[in-house]
Short mmCIF file of C-alpha atoms in Angstrom, two decimals:
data_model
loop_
_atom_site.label_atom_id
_atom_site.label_comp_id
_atom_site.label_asym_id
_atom_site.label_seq_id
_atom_site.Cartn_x
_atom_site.Cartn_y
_atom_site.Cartn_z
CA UNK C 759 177.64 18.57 76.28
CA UNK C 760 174.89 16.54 74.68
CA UNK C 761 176.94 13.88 72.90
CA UNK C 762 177.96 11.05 75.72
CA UNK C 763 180.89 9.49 73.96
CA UNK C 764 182.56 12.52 74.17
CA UNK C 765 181.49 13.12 77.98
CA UNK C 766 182.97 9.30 78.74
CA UNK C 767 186.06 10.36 76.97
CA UNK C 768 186.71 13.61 79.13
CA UNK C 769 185.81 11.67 82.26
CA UNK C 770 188.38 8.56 81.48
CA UNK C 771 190.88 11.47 80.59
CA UNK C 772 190.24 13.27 84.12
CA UNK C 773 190.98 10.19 86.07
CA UNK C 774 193.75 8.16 83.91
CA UNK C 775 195.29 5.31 86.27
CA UNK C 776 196.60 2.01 85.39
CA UNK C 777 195.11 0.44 82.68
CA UNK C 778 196.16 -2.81 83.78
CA UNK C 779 193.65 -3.65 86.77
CA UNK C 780 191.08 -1.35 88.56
CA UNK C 781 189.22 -1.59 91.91
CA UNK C 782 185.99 -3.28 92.60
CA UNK C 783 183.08 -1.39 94.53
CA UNK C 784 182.78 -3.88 97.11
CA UNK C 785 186.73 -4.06 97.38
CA UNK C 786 189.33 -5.95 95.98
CA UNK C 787 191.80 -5.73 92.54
CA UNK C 788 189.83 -6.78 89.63
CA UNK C 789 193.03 -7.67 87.05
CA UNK C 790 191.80 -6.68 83.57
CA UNK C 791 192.48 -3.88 81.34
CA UNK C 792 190.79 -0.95 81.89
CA UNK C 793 189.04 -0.05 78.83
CA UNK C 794 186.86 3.35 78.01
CA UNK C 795 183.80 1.18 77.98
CA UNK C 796 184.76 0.36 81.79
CA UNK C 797 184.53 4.07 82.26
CA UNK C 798 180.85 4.07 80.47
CA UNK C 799 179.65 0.91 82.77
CA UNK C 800 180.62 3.01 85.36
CA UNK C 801 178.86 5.84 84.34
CA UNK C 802 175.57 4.31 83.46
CA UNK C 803 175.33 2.50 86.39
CA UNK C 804 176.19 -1.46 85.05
CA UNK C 805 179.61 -1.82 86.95
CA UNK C 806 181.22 0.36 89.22
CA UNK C 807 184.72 0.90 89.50
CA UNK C 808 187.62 2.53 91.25
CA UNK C 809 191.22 3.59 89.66
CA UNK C 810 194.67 3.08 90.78
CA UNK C 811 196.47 6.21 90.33
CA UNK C 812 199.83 5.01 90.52
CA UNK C 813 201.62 4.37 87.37
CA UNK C 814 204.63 2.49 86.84
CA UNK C 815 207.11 5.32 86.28
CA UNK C 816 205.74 6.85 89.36
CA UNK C 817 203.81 9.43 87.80
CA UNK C 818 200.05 9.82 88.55
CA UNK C 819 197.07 12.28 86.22
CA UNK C 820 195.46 13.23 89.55
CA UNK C 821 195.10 12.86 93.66
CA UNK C 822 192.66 12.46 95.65
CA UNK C 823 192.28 13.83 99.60
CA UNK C 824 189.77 11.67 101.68
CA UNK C 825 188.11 13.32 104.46
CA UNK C 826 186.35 10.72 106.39
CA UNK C 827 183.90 12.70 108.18
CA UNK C 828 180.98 15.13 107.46
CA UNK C 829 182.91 17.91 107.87
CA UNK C 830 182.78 20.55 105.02
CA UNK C 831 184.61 23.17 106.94
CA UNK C 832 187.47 20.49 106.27
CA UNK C 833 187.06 20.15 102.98
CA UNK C 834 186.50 23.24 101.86
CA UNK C 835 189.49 25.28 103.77
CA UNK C 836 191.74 22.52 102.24
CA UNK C 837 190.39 23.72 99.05
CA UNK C 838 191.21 27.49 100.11
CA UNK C 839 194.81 26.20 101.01
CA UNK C 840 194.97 24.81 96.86
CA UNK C 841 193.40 27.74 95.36
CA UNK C 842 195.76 30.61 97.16
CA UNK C 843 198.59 28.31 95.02
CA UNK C 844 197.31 28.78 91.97
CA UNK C 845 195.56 24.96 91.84
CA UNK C 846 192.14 24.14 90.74
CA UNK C 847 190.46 21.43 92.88
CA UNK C 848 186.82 19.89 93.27
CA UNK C 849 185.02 18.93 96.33
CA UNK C 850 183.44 15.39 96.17
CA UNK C 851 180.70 14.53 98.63
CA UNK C 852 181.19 11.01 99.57
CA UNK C 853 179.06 8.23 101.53
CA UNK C 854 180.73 9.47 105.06
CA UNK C 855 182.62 12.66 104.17
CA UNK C 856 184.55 14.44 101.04
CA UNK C 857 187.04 13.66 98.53
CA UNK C 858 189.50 16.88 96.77
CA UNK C 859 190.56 15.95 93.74
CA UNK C 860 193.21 17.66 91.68
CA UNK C 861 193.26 17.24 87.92
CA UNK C 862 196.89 17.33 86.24
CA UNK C 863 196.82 18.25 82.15
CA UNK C 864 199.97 15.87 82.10
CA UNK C 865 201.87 12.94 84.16
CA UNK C 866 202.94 14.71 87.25
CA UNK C 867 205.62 13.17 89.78
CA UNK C 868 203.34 10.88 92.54
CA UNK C 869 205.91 12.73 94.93
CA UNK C 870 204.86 15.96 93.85
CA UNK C 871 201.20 15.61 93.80
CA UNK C 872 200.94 13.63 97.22
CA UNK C 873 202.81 16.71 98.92
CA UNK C 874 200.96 19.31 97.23
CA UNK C 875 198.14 17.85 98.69
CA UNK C 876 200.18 16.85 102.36
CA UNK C 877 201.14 20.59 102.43
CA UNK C 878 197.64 21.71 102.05
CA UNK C 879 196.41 19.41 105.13
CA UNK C 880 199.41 21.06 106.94
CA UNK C 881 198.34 24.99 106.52
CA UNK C 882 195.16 24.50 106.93
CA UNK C 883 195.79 21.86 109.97
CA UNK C 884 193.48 19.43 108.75
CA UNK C 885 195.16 15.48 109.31
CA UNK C 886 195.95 13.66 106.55
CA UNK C 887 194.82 10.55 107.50
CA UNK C 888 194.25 9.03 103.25
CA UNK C 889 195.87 10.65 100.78
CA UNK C 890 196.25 8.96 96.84
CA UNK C 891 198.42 8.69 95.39
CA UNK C 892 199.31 6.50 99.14
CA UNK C 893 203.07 5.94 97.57
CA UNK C 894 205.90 8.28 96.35
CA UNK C 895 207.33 5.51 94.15
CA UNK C 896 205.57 2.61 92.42
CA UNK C 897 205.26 -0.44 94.58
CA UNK C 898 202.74 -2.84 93.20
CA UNK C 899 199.40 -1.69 92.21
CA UNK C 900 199.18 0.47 95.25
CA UNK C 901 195.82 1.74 96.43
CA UNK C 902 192.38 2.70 94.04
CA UNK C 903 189.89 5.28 94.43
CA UNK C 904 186.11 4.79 94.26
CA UNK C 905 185.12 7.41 90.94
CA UNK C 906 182.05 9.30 91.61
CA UNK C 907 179.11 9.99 89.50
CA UNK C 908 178.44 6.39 89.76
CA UNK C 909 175.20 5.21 87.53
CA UNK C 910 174.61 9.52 86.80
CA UNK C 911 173.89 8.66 83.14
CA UNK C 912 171.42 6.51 84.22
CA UNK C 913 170.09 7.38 87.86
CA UNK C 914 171.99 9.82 89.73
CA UNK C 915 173.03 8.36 92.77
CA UNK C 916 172.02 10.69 96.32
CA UNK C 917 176.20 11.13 96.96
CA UNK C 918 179.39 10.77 95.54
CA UNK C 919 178.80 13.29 93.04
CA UNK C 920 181.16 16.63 93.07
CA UNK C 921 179.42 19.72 94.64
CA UNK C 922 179.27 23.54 93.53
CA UNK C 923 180.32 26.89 95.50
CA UNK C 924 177.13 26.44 97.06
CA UNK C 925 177.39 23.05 98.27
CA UNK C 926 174.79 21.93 95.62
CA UNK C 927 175.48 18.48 92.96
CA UNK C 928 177.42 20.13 90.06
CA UNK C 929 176.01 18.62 86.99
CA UNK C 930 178.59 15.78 85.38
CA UNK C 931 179.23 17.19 82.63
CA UNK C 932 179.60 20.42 84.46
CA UNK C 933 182.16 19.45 86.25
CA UNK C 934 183.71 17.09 83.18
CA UNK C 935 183.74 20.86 81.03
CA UNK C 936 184.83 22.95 84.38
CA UNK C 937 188.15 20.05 85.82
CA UNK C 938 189.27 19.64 81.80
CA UNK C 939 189.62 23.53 81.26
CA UNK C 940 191.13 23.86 85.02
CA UNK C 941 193.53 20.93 85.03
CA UNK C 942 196.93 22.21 86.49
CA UNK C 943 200.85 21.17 85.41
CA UNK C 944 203.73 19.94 87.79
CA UNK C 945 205.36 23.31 87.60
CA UNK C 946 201.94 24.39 89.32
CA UNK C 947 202.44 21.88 92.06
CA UNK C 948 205.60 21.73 92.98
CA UNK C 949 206.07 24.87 94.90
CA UNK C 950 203.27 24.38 97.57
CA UNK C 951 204.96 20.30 97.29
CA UNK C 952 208.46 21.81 98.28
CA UNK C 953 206.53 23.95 101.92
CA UNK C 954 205.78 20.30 102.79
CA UNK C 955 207.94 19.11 105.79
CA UNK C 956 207.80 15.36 106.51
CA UNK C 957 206.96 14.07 109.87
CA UNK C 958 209.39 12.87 112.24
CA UNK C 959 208.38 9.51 113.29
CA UNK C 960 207.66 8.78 116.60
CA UNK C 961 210.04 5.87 118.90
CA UNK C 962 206.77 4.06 119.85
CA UNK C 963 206.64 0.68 121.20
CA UNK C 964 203.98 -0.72 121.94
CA UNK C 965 203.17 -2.64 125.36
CA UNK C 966 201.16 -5.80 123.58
CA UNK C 967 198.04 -4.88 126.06
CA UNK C 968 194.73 -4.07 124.33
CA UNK C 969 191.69 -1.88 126.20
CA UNK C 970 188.62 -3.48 126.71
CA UNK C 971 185.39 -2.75 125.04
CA UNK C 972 183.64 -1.52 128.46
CA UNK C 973 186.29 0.41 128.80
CA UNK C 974 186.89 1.86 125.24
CA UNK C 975 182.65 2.62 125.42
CA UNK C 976 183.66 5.12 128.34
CA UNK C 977 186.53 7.07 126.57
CA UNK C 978 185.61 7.30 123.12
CA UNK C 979 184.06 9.98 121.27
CA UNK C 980 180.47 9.04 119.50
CA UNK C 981 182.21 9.19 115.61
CA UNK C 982 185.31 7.00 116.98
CA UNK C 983 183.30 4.38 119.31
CA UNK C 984 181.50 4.01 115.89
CA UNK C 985 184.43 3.16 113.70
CA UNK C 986 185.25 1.12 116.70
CA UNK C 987 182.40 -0.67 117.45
CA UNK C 988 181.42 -1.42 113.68
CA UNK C 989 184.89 -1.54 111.65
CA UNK C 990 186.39 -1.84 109.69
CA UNK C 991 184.66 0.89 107.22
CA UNK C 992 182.91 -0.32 104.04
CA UNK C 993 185.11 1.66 102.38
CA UNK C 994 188.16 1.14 103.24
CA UNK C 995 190.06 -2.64 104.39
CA UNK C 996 190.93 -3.74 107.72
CA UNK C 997 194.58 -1.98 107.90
CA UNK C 998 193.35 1.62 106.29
CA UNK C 999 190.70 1.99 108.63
CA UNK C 1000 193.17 0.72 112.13
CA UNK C 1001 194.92 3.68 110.62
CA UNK C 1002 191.85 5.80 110.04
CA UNK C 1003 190.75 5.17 113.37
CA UNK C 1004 194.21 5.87 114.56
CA UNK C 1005 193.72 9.79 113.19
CA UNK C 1006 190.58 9.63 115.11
CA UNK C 1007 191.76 9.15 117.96
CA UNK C 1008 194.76 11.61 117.60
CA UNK C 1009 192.38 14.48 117.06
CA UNK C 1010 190.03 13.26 119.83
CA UNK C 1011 192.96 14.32 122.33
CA UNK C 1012 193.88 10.65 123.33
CA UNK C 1013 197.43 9.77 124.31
CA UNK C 1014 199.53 7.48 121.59
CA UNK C 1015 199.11 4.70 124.52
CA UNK C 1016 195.52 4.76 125.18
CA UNK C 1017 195.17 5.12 121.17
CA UNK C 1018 197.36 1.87 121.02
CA UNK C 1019 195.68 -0.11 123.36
CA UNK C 1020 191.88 0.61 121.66
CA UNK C 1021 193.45 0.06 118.17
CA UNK C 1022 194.64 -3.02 119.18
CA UNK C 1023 191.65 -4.60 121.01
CA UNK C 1024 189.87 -3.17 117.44
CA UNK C 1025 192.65 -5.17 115.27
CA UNK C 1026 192.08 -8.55 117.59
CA UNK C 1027 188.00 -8.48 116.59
CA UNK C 1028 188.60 -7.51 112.94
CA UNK C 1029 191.40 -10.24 112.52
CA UNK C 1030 194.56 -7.85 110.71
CA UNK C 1031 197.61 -8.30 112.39
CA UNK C 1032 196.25 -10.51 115.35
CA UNK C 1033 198.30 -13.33 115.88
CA UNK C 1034 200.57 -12.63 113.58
CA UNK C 1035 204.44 -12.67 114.72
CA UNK C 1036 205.53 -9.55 113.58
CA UNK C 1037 201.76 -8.18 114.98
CA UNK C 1038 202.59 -5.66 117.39
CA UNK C 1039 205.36 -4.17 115.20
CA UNK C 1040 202.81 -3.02 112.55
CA UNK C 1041 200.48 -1.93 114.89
CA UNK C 1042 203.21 0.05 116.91
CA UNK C 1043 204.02 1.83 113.45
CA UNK C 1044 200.56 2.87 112.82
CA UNK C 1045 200.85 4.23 116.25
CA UNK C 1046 204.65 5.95 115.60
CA UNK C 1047 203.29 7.00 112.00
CA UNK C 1048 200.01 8.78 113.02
CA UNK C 1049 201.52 10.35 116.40
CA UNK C 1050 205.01 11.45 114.73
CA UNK C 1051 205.31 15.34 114.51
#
């Protein structure tokens, strides 16, 4: 694929979102339309974006699994759990971890897609601690994703470009020619969608007592003292990574109490919900939402 116009056009095809604001790299909604040449800037390096998925009828062109850590055993059986349904997917390498992304040839329901991909985490037993499209139903712009290939026509960047069978960069256009021919329908989706089985939430209250840092130093695990320690995650605001490290702390083995207490003495240095009325509600529901079977 030697002609670039046409290579811009496939990409801003794969990864359709609104059109009526997109995400900055630093983060933050940037309200302006979202025009092919966007997708070129981003491309050649002069202005990196990120796309909200969500549309207003609800429907989203493609989801996105983010795997926060450099795990590509993760990644890649979540893949596995896709491909034994019939559905295509590609395996981003990110600045901490992976992204799976799952091309659809039409609008597909945001419900559908988001449990396609929840069922997936659930079979292979992987948490699903970010998963876009975030919503079932359009509320708002809702939350962007970060494209890759950033600058590639220009520079190629040492991540955040899609990897091979071999865990090697697949070329862009590559991987444009590969995720066009491979995109998949709704009637694809839905049937791994419908084996998903939402969680029942947890009655958690919290006890409005946070763990100290001394003390958070001696239970943590090096990956979650780090997220700790130096959150929230450049990638990510204050409230997705309380919730990120929330996961973290779920898979380290820690009770929801002890994970309460730590994500609350992190939420009263990075500023979130601390001294905020209705505080220790949210904080108790991140707790409830991430520890709920």
């Amino acid at each position: 694929m030697n002609d670039n116009s046409e290579l811009v056009k496939d990409f801003a095809q794969l990864f359709i979102g609104r059109t009526d604001a997109h995400g900055s790299w630093e983060g933050g909604c940037i309200k302006e339309e979202v025009t092919p040449s966007k997708y070129l800037k981003h491309l050649w390096g002069q202005e990196y974006i990120g796309i909200y998925p969500m549309l207003n009828d609800s429907t989203v062109w493609w989801g996105c699994s983010d795997i926060d850590v450099d795990d590509i055993d993760q990644a890649r059986n979540i893949q596995l759990a896709l491909k034994l349904k019939s559905i295509e997917s590609w395996v981003e390498r990110t600045v901490k971890g992976f992204h799976i992304w799952v091309f659809a040839n039409e609008p597909v329901s945001a419900r559908v897609m988001r449990r396609a991909l929840l069922a997936a985490h659930s079979a292979v037993k992987v948490p699903a601690k970010e998963i876009n499209p975030k919503q079932e139903e359009a509320s708002g712009y809702g939350n962007y994703v970060r494209l890759p290939y950033p600058g590639d026509l220009f520079e190629p960047m040492g991540t955040r470009f899609v990897i091979d069978s071999a865990d090697k960069p697949m070329p862009l256009d590559v991987f444009i020619t590969e995720a066009m021919r491979c995109r998949v329908t709704e009637g694809q989706l839905i049937p791994l969608a419908n084996m998903y089985v939402p969680k029942q939430s947890l009655n958690f209250v919290g006890n409005n007592s946070s763990i100290p840092v001394d003390i958070a130093k001696s239970i943590l695990r090096p990956y979650s003292l780090k997220m700790f320690l130096e959150g929230p995650l450049p990638d990510s605001d204050r409230s997705g990574t309380l919730v990120r490290l929330a996961y973290r702390l779920r898979s380290d083995g820690l009770t929801a109490e002890i994970a309460y207490g730590i994500i609350r003495s992190a939420d009263i240095r990075w500023g979130k919900f601390y001294l905020r009325e209705d505080g220790d509600m949210h904080i108790s529901k991140i707790i409830a939402d991430v520890y709920g079977e």
